[in-house]
Coordinates of C-alpha atoms in Angstrom, one line a residue:
X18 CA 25.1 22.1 23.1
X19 CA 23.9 21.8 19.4
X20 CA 21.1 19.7 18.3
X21 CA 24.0 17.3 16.7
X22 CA 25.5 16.8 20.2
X23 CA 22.1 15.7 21.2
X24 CA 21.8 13.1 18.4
X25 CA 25.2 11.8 18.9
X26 CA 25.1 11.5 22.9
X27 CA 21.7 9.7 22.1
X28 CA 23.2 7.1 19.3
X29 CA 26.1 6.4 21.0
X30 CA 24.4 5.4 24.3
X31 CA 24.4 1.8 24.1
X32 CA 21.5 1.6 27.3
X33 CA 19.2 4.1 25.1
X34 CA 16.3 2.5 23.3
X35 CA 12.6 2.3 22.7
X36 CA 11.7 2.0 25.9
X37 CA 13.7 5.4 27.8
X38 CA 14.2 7.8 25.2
X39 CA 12.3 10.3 27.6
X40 CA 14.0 10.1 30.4
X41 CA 17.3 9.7 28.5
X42 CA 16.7 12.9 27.0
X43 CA 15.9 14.9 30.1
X44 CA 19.2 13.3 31.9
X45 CA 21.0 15.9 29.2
X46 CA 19.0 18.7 30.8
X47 CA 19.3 20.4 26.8
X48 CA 16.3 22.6 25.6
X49 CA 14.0 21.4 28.2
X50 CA 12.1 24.2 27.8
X51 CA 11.4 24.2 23.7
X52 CA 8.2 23.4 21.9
X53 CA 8.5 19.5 20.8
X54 CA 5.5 17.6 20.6
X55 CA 2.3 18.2 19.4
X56 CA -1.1 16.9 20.0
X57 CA -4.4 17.8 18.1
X58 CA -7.0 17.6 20.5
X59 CA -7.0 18.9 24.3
X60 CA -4.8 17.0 26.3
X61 CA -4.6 17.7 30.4
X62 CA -4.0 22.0 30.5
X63 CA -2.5 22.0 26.9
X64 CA -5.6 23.0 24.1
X65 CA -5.6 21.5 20.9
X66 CA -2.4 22.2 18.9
X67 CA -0.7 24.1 21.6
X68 CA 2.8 22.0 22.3
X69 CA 4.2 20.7 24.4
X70 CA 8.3 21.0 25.6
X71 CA 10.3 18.1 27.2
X72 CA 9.7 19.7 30.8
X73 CA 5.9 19.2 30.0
X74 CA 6.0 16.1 28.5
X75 CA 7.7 14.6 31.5
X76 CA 5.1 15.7 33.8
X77 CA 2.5 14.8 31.8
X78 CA 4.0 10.9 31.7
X79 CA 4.9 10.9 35.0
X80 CA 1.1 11.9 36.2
X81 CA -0.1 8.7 33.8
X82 CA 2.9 6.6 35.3
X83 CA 1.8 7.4 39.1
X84 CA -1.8 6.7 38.2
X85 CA -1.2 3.5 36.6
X86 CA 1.4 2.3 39.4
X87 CA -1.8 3.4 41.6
X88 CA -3.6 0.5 39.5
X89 CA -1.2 -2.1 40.2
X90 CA 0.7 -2.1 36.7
X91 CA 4.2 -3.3 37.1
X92 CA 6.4 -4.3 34.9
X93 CA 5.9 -7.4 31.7
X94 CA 1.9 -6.5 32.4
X95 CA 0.8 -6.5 29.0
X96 CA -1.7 -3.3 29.2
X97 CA -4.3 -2.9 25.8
X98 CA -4.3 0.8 24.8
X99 CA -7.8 1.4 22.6
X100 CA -8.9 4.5 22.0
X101 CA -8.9 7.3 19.1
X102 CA -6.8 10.2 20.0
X103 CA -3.1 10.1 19.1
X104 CA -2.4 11.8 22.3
X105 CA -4.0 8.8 24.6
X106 CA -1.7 6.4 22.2
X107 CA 1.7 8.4 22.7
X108 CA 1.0 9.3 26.0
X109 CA -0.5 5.6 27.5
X110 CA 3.1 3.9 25.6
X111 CA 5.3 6.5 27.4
X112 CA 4.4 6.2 30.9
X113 CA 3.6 2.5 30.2
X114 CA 7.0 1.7 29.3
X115 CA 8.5 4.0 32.4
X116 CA 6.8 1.6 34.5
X117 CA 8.4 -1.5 32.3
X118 CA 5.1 -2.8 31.2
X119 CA 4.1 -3.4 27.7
X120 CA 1.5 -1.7 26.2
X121 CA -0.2 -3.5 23.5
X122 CA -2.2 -0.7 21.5
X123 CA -5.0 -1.3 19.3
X124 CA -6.0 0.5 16.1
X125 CA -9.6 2.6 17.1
X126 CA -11.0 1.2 13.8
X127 CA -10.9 -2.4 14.7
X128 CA -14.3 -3.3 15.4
X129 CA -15.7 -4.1 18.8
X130 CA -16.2 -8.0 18.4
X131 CA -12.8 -8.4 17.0
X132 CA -10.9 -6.1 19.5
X133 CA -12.2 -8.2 21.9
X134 CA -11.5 -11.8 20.6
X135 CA -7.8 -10.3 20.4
X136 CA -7.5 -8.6 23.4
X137 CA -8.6 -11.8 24.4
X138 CA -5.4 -13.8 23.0
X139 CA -3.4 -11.4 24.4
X140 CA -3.8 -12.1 28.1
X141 CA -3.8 -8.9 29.0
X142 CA -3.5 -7.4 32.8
X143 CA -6.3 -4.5 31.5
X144 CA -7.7 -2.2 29.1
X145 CA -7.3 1.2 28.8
X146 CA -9.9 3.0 26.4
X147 CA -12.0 5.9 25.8
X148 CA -15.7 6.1 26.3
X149 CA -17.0 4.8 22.5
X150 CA -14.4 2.4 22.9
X151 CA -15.2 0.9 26.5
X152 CA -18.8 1.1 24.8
X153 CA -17.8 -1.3 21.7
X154 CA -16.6 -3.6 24.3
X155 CA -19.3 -3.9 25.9
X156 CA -21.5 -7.3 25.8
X157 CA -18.0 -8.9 24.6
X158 CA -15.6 -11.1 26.7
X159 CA -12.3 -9.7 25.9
X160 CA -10.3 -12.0 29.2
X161 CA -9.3 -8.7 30.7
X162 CA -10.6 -6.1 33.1
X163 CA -11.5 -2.4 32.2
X164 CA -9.3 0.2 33.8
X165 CA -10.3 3.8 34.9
X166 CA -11.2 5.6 31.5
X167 CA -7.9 6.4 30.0
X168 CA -8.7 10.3 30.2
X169 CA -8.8 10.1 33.5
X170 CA -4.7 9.2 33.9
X171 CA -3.7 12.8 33.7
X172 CA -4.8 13.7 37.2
X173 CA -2.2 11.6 39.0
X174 CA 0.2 13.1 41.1
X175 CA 3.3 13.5 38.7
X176 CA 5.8 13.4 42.2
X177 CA 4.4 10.1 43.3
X178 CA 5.5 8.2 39.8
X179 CA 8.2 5.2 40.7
X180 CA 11.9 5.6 39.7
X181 CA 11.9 4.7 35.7
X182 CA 12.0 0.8 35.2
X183 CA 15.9 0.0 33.7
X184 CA 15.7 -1.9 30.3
X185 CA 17.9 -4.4 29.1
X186 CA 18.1 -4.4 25.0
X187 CA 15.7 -7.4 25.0
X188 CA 12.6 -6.2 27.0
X189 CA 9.8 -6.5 25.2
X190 CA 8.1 -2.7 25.2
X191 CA 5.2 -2.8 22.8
X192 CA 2.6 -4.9 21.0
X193 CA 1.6 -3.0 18.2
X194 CA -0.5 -5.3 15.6
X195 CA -0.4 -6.1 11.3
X196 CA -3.1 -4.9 9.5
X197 CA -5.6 -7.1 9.8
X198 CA -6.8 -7.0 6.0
X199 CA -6.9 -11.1 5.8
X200 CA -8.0 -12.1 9.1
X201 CA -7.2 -11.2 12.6
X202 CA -4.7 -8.5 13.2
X203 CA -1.5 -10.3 14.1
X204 CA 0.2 -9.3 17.5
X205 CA 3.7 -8.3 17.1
X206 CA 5.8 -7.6 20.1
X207 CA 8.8 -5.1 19.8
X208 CA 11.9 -5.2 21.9
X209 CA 13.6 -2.2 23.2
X210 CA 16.7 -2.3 20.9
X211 CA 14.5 -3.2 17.8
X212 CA 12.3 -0.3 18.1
X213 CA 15.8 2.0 17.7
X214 CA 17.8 0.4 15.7
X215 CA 16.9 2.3 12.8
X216 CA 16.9 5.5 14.8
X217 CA 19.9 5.0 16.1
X218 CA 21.5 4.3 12.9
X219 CA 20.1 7.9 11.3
X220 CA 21.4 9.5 14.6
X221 CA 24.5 9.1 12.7
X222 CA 23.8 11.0 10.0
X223 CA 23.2 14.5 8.9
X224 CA 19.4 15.0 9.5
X225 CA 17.8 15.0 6.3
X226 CA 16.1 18.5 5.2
X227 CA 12.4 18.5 6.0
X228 CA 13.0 16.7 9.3
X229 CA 12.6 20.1 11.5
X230 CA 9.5 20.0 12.0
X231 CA 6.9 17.0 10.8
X232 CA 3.6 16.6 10.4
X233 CA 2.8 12.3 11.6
X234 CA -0.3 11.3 9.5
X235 CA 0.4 7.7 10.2
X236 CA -2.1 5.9 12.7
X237 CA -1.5 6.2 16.1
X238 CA -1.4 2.8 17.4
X239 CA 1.2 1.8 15.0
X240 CA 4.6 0.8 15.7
X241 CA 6.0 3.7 12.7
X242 CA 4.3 5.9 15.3
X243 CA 6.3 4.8 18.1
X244 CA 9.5 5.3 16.1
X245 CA 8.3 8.8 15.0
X246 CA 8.0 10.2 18.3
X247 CA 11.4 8.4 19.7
X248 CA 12.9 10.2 16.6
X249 CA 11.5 13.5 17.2
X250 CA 12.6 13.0 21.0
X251 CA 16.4 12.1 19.6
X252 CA 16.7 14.4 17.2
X253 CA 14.9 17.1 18.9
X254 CA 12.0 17.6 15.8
X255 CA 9.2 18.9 16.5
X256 CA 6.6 16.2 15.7
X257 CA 2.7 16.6 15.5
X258 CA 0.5 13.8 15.6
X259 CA -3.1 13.4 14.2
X260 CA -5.3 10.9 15.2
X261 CA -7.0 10.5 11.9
X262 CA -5.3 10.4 8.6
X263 CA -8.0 11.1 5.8
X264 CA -6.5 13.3 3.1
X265 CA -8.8 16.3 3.5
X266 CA -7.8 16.2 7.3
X267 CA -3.8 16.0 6.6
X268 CA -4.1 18.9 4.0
X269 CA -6.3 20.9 6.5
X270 CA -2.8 20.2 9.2
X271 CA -0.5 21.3 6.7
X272 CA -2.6 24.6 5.7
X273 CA -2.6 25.7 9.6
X274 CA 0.8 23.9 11.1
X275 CA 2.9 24.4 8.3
X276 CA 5.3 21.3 8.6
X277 CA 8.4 20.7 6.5
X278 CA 7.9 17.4 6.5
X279 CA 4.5 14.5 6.6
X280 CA 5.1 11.2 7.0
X281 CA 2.7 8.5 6.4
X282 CA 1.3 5.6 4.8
X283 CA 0.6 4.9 1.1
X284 CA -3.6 4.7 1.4
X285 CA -2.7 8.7 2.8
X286 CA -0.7 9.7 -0.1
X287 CA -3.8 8.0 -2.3
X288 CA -6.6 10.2 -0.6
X289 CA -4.2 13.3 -1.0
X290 CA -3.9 12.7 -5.0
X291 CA -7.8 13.4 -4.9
X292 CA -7.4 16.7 -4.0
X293 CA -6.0 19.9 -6.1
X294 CA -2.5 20.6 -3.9
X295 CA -1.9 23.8 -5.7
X296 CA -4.7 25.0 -4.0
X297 CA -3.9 24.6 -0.9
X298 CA -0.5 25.8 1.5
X299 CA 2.0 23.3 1.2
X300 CA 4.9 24.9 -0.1
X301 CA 6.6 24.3 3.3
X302 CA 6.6 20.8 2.8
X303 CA 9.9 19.8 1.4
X304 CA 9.7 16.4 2.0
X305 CA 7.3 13.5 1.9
X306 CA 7.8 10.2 4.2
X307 CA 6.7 6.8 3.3
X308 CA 6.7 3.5 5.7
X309 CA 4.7 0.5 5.3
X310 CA 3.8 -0.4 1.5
X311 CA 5.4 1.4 -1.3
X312 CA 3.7 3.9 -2.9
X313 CA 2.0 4.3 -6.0
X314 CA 4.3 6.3 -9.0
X315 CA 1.1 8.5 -10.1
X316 CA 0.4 9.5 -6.3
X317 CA 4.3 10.2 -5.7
X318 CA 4.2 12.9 -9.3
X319 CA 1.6 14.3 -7.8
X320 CA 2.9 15.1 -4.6
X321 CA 6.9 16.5 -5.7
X322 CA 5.1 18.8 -8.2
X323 CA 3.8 20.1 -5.0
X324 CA 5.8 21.6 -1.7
X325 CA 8.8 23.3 -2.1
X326 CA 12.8 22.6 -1.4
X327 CA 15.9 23.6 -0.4
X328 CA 18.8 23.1 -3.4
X329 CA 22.0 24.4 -3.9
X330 CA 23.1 26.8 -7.2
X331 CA 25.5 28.9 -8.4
X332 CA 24.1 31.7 -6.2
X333 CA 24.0 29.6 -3.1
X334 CA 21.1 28.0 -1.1
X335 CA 17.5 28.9 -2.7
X336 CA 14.2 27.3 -2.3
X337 CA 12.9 25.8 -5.1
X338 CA 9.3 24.7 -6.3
X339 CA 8.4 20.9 -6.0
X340 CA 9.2 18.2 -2.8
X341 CA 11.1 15.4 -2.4
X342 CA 9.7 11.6 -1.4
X343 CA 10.9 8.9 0.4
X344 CA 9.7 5.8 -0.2
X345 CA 10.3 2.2 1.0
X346 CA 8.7 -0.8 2.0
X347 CA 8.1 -2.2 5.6
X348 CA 5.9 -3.6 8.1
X349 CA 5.1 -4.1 11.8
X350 CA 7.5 -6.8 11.7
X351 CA 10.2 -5.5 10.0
X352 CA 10.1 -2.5 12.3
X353 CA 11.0 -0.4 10.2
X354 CA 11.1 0.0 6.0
X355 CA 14.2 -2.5 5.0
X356 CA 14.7 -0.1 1.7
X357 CA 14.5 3.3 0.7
X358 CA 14.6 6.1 -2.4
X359 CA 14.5 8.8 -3.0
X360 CA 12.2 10.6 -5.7
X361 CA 12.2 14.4 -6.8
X362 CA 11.3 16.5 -9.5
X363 CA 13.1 14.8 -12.7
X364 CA 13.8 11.3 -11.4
X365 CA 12.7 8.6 -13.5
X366 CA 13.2 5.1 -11.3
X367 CA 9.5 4.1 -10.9
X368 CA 7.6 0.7 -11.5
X369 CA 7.3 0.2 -8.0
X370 CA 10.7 0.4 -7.2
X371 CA 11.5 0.4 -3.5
X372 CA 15.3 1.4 -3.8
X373 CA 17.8 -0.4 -1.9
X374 CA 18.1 -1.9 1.2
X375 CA 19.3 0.3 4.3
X376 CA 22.8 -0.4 5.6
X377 CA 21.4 -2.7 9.1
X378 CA 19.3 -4.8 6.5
X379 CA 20.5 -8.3 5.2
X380 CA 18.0 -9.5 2.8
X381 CA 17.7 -11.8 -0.2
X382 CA 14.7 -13.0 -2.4
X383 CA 13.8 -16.6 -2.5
X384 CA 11.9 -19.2 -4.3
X385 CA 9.8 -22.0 -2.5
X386 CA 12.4 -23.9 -1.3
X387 CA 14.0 -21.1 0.6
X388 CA 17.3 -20.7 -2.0
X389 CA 18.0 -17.5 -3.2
X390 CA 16.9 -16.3 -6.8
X391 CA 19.1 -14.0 -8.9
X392 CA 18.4 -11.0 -10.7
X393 CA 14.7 -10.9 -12.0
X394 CA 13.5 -13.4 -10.6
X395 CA 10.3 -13.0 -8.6
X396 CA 10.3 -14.8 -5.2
X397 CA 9.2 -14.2 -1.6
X398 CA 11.2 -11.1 0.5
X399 CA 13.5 -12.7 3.2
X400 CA 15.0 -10.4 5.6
X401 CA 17.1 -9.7 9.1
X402 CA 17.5 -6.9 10.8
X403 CA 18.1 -5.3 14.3
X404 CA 14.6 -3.4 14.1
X405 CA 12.8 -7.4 13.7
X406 CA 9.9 -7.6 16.1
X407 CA 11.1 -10.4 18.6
X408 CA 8.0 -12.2 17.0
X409 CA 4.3 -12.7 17.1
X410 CA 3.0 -12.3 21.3
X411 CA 1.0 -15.8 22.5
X412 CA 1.6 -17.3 18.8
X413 CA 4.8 -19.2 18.5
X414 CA 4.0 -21.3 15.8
X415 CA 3.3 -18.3 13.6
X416 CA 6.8 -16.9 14.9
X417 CA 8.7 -19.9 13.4
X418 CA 7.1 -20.2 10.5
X419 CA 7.5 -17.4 9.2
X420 CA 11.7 -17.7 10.0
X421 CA 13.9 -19.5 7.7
X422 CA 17.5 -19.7 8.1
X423 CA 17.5 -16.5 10.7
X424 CA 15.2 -14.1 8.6
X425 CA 11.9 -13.5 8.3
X426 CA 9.6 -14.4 5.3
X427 CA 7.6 -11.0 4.7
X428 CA 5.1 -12.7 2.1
X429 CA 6.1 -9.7 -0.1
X430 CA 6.7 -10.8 -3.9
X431 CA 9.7 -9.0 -5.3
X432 CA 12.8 -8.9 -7.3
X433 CA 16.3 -7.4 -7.8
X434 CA 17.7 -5.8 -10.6
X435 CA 21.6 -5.9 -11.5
X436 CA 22.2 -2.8 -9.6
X437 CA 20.4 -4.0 -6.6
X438 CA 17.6 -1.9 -6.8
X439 CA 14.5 -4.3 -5.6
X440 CA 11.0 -4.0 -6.7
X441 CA 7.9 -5.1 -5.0
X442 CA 5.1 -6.6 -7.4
X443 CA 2.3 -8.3 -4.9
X444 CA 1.5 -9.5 -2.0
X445 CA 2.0 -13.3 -1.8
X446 CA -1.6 -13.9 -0.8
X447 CA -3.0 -11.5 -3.4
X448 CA -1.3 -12.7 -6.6
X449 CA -3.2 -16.0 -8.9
X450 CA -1.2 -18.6 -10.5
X451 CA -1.9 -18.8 -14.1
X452 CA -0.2 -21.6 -14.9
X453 CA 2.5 -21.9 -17.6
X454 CA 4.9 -20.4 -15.3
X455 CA 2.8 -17.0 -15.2
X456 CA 1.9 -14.9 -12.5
X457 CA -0.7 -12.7 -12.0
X458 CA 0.2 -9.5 -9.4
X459 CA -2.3 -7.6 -8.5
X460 CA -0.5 -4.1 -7.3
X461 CA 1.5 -4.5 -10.3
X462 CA -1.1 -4.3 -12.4
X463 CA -2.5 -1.8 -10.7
X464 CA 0.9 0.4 -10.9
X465 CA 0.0 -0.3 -14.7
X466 CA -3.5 1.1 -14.4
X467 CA -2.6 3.8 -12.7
X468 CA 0.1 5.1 -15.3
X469 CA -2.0 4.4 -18.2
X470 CA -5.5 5.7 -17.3
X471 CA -4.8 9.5 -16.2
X472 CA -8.2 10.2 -15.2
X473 CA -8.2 7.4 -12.2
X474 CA -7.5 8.2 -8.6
X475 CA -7.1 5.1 -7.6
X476 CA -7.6 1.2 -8.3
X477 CA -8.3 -1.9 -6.7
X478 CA -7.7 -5.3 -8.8
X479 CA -9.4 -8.5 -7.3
X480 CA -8.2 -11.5 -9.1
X481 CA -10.1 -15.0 -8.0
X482 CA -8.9 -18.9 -8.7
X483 CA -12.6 -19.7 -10.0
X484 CA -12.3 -23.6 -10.7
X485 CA -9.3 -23.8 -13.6
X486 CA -10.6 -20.5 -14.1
X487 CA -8.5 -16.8 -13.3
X488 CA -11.5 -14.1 -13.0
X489 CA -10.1 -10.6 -12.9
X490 CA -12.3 -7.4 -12.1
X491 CA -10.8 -4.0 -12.3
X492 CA -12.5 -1.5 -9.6
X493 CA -11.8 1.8 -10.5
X494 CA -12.0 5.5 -8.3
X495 CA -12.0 8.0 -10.8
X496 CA -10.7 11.6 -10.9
X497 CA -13.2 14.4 -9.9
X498 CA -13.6 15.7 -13.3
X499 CA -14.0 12.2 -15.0
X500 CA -16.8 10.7 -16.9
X501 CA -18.0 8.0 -14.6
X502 CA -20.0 6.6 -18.0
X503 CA -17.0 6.3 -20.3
X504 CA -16.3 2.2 -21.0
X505 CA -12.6 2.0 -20.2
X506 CA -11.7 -1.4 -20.8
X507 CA -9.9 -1.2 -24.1
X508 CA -7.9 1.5 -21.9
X509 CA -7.5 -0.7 -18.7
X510 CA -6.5 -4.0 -20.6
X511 CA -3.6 -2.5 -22.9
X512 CA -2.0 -0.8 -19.6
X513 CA -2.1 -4.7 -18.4
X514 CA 0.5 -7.9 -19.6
X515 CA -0.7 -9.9 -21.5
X516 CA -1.6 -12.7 -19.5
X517 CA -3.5 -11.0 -17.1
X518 CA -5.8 -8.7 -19.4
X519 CA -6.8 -12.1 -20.8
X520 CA -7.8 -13.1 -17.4
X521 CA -10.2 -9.5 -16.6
X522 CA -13.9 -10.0 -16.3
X523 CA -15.0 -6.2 -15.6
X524 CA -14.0 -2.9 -15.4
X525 CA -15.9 -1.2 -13.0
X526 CA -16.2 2.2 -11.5
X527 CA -16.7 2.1 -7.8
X528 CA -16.7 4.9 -5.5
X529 CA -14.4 4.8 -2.0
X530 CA -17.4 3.5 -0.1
X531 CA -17.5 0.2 -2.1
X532 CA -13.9 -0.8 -1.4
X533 CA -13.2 -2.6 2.1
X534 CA -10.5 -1.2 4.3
X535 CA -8.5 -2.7 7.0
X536 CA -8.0 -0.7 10.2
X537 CA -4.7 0.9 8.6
X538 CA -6.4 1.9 5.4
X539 CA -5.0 -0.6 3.2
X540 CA -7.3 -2.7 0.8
X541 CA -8.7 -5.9 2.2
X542 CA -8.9 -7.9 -1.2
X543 CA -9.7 -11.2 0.7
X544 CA -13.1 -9.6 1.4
X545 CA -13.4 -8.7 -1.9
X546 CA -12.7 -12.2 -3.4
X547 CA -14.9 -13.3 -1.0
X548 CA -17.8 -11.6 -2.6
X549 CA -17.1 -12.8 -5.9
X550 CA -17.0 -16.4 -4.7
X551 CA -20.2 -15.3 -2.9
X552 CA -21.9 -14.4 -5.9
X553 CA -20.8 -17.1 -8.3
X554 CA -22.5 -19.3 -5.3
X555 CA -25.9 -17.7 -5.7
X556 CA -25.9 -17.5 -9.6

């Protein structure tokens, strides 16, 4: 039976979700025995690198399930998953949801105080972590007990695991949580329908070319990670995971593993642009996977003039140089990007354009009173789906109030064109009023910044309500080869509208270490405006 029959039997299954792909996949007994995920640090007998088939990723769930049943986890125990590997994350979720619990993982980088004031909310059953982690815990009350240390699971017995838990379409089978970048991380609890909806609907279709065999460079506890690996289990891809995602890291995977495909998140595809790709091996890579926000136009050039493709001529089927990139825009709660395009060597459809909205998406742009704008008309990103998150775990008021009329209220600025091509501009709680019926957007201007100013890697602009005031300050991470004492302002304010290059205080350079990140990598700007309101106190 063909790889197709797999992904067919699979989508047409109306009891398969989130929450059994595993077993669902071994009840077709079909290449039980083939290499299909991959870890990159020692896990149990496997070394670093060195896969593992379905057969061994059964075993290796089942030991964790047996163990944990051992514990007294049973199904709805919400169980925290903190740790740093991506194997601990992929591994702790699997036999988790066997067992019908709900493992609620936590991104490594969230600091011990904070992990624990959320772990806290949570009302978890226990916490499962690795050493550093059980360490930032420490001297914290987090309202839940420590478990065995989570590297321990592997040596239960894989024979004494319990029958797999049945799920119904609306059990919940994760907490996975938002970024974090203006407060506390939101949790955000999946259902096991929600979490494949989107796979389910690609099932259907031809797999894309540069799916074979993908390189995950996304952060572990993440809910895109959840749907990577119950892809790679559907469409039997062979999928390897890291468990850190800096750019020099992902280029290092791609010169020794030799994916087709990475997929990943936009602050990944920034650190990349800082390094020289024609001087590394990626001409493998044929494709280039976006979730989350949209990426930047000068960091998508620079990645399709890399890799190489598959395209048909005259003569047939040849490889060609350059890559293609998918891009999109999504979030924990959306479950999955709500839009996609495509970009490849001599497309043209940039200005943060996140293409159109996939087939299972209803969605509509709207204006503060929650009535629907027309073409060109900025407003706030209103959505439905089947892959929505059932909502936002111990926080109901945060659940309904971010629903109008059945779909959910991203806080993602945006508009349609006539085609119904959308583009995203800000982020509600990053964009200034300027009064006069102008807008300031901060990732739009720095899409502007980016294509203007060749010899910038990246760029951060902070924008601050000072009194009647709008204060603006462009940070800016230059190229390697870039003179850090050349005044580009004249440069920086022409690339910007009019209305907000009136508004720009500085131009600075900055180096990476200056700019704040959340736990996912993305750009916490409400720290930054912070400090400007910080200093403005002191003058």
């Amino acid at each position: 039976m063909s790889i197709r029959s797999i992904r067919t039997l699979l989508a047409d299954d109306p009891d398969v979700g989130a929450g059994n792909v595993l077993t669902s996949r071994l009840a077709l007994g079909l290449g039980l025995d083939e290499p299909l995920l991959t870890f990159d640090t020692a896990v149990d007998d496997h070394a670093a690198w060195q896969p593992f088939t379905l057969r061994e990723l059964d075993r290796a769930v089942r030991a964790r399930a047996a163990a944990l049943h051992a514990l007294g986890v049973t199904r709805r125990d919400p169980v925290v998953v903190y740790t740093t590997d991506a194997a601990d994350h992929v591994l702790a979720f699997l036999a988790l949801a066997r067992l019908g619990a709900i493992p609620a993982l936590l991104n490594p980088n969230v600091d011990g105080e904070r992990a624990a004031r959320y772990i806290h909310r949570l009302g978890a059953v226990g916490i499962l972590a690795d050493a550093p982690h059980l360490a930032a815990l420490a001297g914290h009350d987090a309202g839940a007990p420590a478990l065995p240390e989570i590297s321990t699971l592997g040596a239960g017995d894989p024979d004494a695991a319990p029958a797999p838990y049945r799920h119904w379409s609306g059990d919940p089978v994760a907490i996975t949580h938002s970024s974090g970048t203006t407060g506390m991380p939101k949790a955000v609890v999946h259902s096991h329908a929600s979490l494949y909806a989107a796979i389910r609907h690609r099932l259907r279709m031809p797999r894309p070319q540069g799916q074979a065999r993908m390189l995950s460079a996304l952060p572990a506890p993440h809910a895109a990670t959840l749907i990577a690996v119950n892809l790679a289990l559907s469409s039997h891809t062979e999928l390897a995971l890291l468990s850190r995602q800096s750019g020099a890291g992902v280029l290092d995977a791609i010169d020794s593993w030799q994916p087709s495909g990475v997929i990943g998140f936009a602050a990944t595809w920034a650190e990349l642009a800082h390094h020289d790709l024609s001087a590394r091996r990626t001409d493998s890579v044929a494709l280039w996977w976006n979730t989350g926000d949209c990426a930047h136009e000068v960091h998508i050039r620079r990645l399709i003039a890399a890799g190489s493709r598959e395209t048909v001529t005259r003569e047939g089927r040849v490889r060609a140089p350059g890559s293609l990139f998918v891009d999109g825009l999504g979030s924990t709660e959306m479950g999955h990007s709500h839009f996609f395009i495509t970009h490849g060597p001599g497309t043209e459809r940039y200005g943060r354009c996140v293409g159109r909205p996939h087939a299972f998406v209803d969605c509509e742009v709207v204006g503060p009173d929650g009535e629907p704008l027309g073409p060109g008309e900025v407003g706030e990103l209103a959505t439905t789906s089947p892959t929505l998150a059932l909502g936002y775990w111990n926080d109901s008021a945060t659940t309904f109030r971010t629903r109008i009329r059945g779909k959910f209220l991203t806080g993602d600025l945006m508009y349609r064109d006539e085609e119904g091509y959308y583009y995203h501009v800000d982020r509600a709680v990053d964009s200034v009023e300027l009064g006069g019926g102008k807008r300031l957007f901060t990732a739009m201007s720095e899409e502007r910044v980016l294509a203007r100013c060749p010899d910038v890697a990246d760029c951060t602009v902070v924008a601050v309500r000072d009194g009647e005031e709008v204060v603006t300050d462009v940070l800016l991470i230059l190229a390697a080869d870039a003179d850090p004492r050349t005044d580009r302002t004249k440069e920086v304010t022409a690339a910007l509208d009019e209305h907000s290059a009136a508004t720009v205080r500085k131009v600075l350079v900055v180096s990476g270490e200056d700019i704040p990140l959340g736990p996912t990598g993305k750009v916490r700007k409400v720290l930054l405006r912070q400090r400007y309101l910080d200093s403005v106190a002191g003058r």
